[in-house]
Short mmCIF file of C-alpha atoms and ligand atoms in Angstrom, two decimals:
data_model
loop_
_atom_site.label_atom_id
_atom_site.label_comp_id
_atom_site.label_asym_id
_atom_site.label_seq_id
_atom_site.Cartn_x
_atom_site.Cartn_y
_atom_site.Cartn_z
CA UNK A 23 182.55 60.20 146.98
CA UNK A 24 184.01 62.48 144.37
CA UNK A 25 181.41 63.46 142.00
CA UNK A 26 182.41 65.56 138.60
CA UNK A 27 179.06 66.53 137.07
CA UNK A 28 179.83 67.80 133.35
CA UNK A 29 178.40 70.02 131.09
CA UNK A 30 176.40 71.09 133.91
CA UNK A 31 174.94 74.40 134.29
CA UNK A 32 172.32 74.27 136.59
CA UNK A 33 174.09 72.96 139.92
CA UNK A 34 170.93 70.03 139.87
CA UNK A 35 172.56 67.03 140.24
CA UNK A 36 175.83 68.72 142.18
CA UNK A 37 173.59 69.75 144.78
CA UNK A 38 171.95 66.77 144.99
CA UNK A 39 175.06 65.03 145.59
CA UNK A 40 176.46 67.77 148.23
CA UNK A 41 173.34 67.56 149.91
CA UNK A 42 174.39 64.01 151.02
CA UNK A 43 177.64 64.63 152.16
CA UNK A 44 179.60 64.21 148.89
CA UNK A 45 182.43 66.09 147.47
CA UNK A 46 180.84 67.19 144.19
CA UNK A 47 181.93 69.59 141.30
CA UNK A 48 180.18 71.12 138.62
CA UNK A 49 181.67 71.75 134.94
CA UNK A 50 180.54 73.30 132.11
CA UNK A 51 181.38 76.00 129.47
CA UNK A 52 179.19 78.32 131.33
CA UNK A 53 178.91 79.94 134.68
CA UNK A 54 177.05 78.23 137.55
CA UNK A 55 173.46 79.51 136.95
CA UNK A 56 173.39 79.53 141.27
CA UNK A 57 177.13 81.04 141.56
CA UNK A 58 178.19 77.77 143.54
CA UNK A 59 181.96 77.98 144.55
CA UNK A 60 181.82 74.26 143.60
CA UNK A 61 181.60 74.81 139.70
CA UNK A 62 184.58 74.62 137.40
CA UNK A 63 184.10 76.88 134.45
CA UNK A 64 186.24 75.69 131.60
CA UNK A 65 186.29 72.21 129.31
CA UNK A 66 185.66 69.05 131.02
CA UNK A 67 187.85 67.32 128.89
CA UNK A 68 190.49 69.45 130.95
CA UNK A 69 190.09 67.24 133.96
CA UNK A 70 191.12 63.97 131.86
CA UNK A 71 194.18 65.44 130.14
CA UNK A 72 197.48 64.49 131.64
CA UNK A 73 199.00 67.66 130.11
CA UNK A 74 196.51 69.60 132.19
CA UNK A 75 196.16 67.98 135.78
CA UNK A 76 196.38 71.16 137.16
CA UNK A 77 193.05 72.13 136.46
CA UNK A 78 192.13 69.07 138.35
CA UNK A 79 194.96 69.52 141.33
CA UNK A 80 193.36 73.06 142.05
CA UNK A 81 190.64 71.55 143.51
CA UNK A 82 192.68 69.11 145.70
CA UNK A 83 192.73 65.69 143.09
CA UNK A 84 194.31 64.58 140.03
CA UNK A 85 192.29 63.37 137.23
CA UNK A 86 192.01 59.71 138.49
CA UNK A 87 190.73 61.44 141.54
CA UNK A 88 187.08 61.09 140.67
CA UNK A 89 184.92 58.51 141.79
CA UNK A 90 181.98 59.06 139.62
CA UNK A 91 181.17 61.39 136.44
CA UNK A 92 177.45 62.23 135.40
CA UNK A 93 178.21 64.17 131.96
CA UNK A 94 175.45 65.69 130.34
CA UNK A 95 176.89 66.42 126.84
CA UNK A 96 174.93 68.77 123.88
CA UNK A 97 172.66 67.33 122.34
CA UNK A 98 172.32 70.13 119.24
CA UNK A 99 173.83 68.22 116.55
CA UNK A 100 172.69 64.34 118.08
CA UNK A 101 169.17 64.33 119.49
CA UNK A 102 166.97 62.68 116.75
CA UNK A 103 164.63 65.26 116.86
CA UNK A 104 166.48 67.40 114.74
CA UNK A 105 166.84 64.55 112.05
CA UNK A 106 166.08 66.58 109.41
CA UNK A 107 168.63 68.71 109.51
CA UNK A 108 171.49 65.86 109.69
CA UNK A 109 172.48 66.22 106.09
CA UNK A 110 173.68 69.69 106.64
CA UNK A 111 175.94 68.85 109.83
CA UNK A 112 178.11 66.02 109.63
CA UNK A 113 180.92 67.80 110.63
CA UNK A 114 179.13 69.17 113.80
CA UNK A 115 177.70 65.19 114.13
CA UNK A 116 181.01 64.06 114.01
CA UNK A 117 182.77 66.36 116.91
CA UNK A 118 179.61 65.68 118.73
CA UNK A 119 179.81 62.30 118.85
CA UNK A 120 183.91 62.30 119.33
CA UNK A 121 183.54 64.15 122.44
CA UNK A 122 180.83 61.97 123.98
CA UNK A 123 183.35 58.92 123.15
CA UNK A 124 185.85 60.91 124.99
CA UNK A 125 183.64 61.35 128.25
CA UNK A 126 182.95 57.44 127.70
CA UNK A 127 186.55 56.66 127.61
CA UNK A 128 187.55 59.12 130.86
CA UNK A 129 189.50 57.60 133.23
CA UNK A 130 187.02 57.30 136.09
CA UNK A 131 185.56 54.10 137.81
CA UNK A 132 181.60 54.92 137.06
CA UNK A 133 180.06 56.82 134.36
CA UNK A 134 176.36 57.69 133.24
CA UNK A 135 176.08 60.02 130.24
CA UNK A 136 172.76 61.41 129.58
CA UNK A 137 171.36 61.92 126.18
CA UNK A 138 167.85 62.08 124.75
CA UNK A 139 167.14 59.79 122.00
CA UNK A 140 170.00 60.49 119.48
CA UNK A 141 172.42 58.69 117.46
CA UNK A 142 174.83 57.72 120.19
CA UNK A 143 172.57 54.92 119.81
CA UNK A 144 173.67 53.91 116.19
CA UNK A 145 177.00 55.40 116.01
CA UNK A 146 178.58 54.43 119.22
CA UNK A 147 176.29 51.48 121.50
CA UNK A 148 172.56 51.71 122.67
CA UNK A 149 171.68 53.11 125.72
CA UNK A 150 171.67 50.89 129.40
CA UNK A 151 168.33 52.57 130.23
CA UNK A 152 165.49 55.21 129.01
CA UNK A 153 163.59 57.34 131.87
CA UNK A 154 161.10 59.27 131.89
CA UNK A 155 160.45 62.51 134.23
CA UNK A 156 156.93 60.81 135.59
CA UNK A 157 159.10 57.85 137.22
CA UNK A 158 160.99 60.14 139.54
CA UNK A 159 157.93 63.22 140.28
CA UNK A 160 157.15 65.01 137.56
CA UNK A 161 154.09 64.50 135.62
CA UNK A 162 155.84 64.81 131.76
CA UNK A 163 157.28 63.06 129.39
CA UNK A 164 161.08 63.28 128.36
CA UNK A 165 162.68 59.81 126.89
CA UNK A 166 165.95 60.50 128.58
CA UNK A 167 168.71 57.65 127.40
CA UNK A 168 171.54 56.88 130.14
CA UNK A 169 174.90 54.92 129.35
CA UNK A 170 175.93 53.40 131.66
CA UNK A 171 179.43 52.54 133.28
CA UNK A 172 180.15 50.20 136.57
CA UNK A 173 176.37 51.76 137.23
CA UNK A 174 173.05 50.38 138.25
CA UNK A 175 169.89 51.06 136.67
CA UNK A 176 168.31 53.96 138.34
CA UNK A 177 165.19 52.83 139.99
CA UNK A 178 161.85 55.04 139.96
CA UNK A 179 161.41 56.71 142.96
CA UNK A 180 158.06 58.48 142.66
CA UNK A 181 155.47 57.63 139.49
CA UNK A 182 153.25 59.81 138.77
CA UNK A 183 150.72 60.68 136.80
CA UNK A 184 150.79 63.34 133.89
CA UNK A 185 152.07 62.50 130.48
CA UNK A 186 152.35 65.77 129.00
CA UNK A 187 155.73 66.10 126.70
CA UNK A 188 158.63 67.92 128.77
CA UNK A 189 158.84 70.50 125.74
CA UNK A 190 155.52 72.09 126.32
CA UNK A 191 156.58 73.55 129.97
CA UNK A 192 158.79 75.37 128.82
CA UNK A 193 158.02 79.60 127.35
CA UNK A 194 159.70 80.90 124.30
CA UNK A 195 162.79 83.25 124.45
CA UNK A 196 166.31 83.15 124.37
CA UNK A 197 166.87 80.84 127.40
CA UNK A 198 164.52 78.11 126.16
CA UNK A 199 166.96 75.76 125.43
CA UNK A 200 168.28 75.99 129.35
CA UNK A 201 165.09 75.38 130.46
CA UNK A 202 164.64 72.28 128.21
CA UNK A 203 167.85 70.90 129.15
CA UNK A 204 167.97 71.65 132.93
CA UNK A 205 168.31 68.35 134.79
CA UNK A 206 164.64 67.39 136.77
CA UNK A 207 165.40 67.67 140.45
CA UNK A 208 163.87 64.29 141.15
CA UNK A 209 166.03 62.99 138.75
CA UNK A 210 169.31 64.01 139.92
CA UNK A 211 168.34 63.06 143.53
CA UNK A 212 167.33 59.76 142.28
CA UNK A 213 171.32 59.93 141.04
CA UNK A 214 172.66 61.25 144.26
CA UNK A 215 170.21 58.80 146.73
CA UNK A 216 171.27 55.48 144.23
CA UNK A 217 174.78 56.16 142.82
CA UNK A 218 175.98 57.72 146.21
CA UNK A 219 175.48 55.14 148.10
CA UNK A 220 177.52 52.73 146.10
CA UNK A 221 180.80 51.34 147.83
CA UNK A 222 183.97 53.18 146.23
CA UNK A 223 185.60 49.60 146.31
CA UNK A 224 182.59 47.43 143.90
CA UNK A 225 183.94 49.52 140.68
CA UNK A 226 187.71 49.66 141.34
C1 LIG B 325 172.35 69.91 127.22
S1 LIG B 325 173.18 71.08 128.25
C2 LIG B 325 173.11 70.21 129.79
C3 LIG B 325 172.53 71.03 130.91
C4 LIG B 325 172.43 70.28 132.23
N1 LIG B 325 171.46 69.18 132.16
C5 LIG B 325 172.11 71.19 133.39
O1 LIG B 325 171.14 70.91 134.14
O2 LIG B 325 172.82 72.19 133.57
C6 LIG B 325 174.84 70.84 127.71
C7 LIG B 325 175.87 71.72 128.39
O3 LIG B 325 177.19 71.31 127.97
C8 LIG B 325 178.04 72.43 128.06
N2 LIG B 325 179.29 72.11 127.35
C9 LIG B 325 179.46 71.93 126.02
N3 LIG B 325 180.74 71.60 125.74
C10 LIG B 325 181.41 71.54 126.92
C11 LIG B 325 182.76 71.27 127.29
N4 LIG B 325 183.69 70.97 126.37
N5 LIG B 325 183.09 71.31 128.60
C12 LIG B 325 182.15 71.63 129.53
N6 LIG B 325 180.86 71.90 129.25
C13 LIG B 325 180.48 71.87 127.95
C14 LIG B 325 177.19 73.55 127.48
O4 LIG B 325 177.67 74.80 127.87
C15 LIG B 325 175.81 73.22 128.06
O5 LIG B 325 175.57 73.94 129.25
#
């Protein structure tokens, strides 16, 4: 399976996928955190613009090449946590939210987009299904929303106990916001071990 993972950083959820065999690529504005040949730094919207298919034909596809996209898109200016501050950034709300319709609207047969709670919800559709970090092996909490596209539910793969709030793992400094945003490993390999394994035909 083809796998484009965007707005990813980390290399979680690619290497979850390459571990079983797929042909996965990471994107994101950033440099791969583990310096994996198999990250694409530059805009994912790149890969969906006709203008532009070279950026996906370097790697050996066109932009309809892609079986399945997992987009993690910024939360900044969405995530209802930061309610009070909405007022002041409608403009930032609005690009926000027009560039998670645009990963929604990419030409590819499956999509999950991952969001905490936020106002995808209200302004575009409500989420297909909220996890939490404690179904898939780690003892926090983390309401993390998924939309979902030609996609099954993810099923838990490991509860466990431990409800303390995601937040509170991780220490203050300039990299905070990574650490709060890295994909869980359990999680992505609960993508990779579920979504894998789907037949390329069921969403065509
Ligand atoms: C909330 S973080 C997601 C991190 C991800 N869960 C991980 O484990 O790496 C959002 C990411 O989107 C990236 N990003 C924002 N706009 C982008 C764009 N147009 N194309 C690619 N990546 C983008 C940011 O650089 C940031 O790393």
């Amino acid at each position: 399976m083809r796998v484009l993972v965007a707005c990813e950083f980390s290399g979680v959820v690619r290497s979850a996928f390459r571990a079983l065999g797929h042909d996965a690529w990471s994107c994101d504005l950033l440099p791969a955190e583990d310096g994996s040949p198999f990250h694409m730094q530059r805009n994912v919207l790149d890969m969906f613009d006709p203008k532009l298919a070279f950026y996906a034909n370097f790697i050996g596809g066109v932009p309809e090449a892609w079986d399945l996209m997992i987009a993690h898109p910024p939360c900044t200016h969405l995530s209802v946590s930061g309610a009070r501050w909405f007022k002041d950034k409608q403009v930032e709300q609005a690009e926000a939210l027009e560039f998670v319709r645009k990963l929604m609207d990419a030409p590819i047969p499956r999509i999950a987009i991952e969001n905490p709670i936020s106002i995808i919800s209200s302004r575009i559709r409500k989420p297909d299904q909220i996890i939490q970090p404690w179904m898939f092996g780690h003892g926090e909490t983390k309401a993390t929303c998924l939309w979902l596209k030609n996609l099954p539910k993810l099923v838990p793969t490991n509860i466990v106990e431990g409800r303390e709030p995601r937040v509170h793992h991780a220490s203050p400094g300039p990299d905070r916001w990574k650490e709060r945003s890295r994909t869980l490993t359990g999680i992505g390999a609960a993508m990779a071990e579920q979504w894998g394994s789907l037949a390329l035909s069921e969403a065509a």
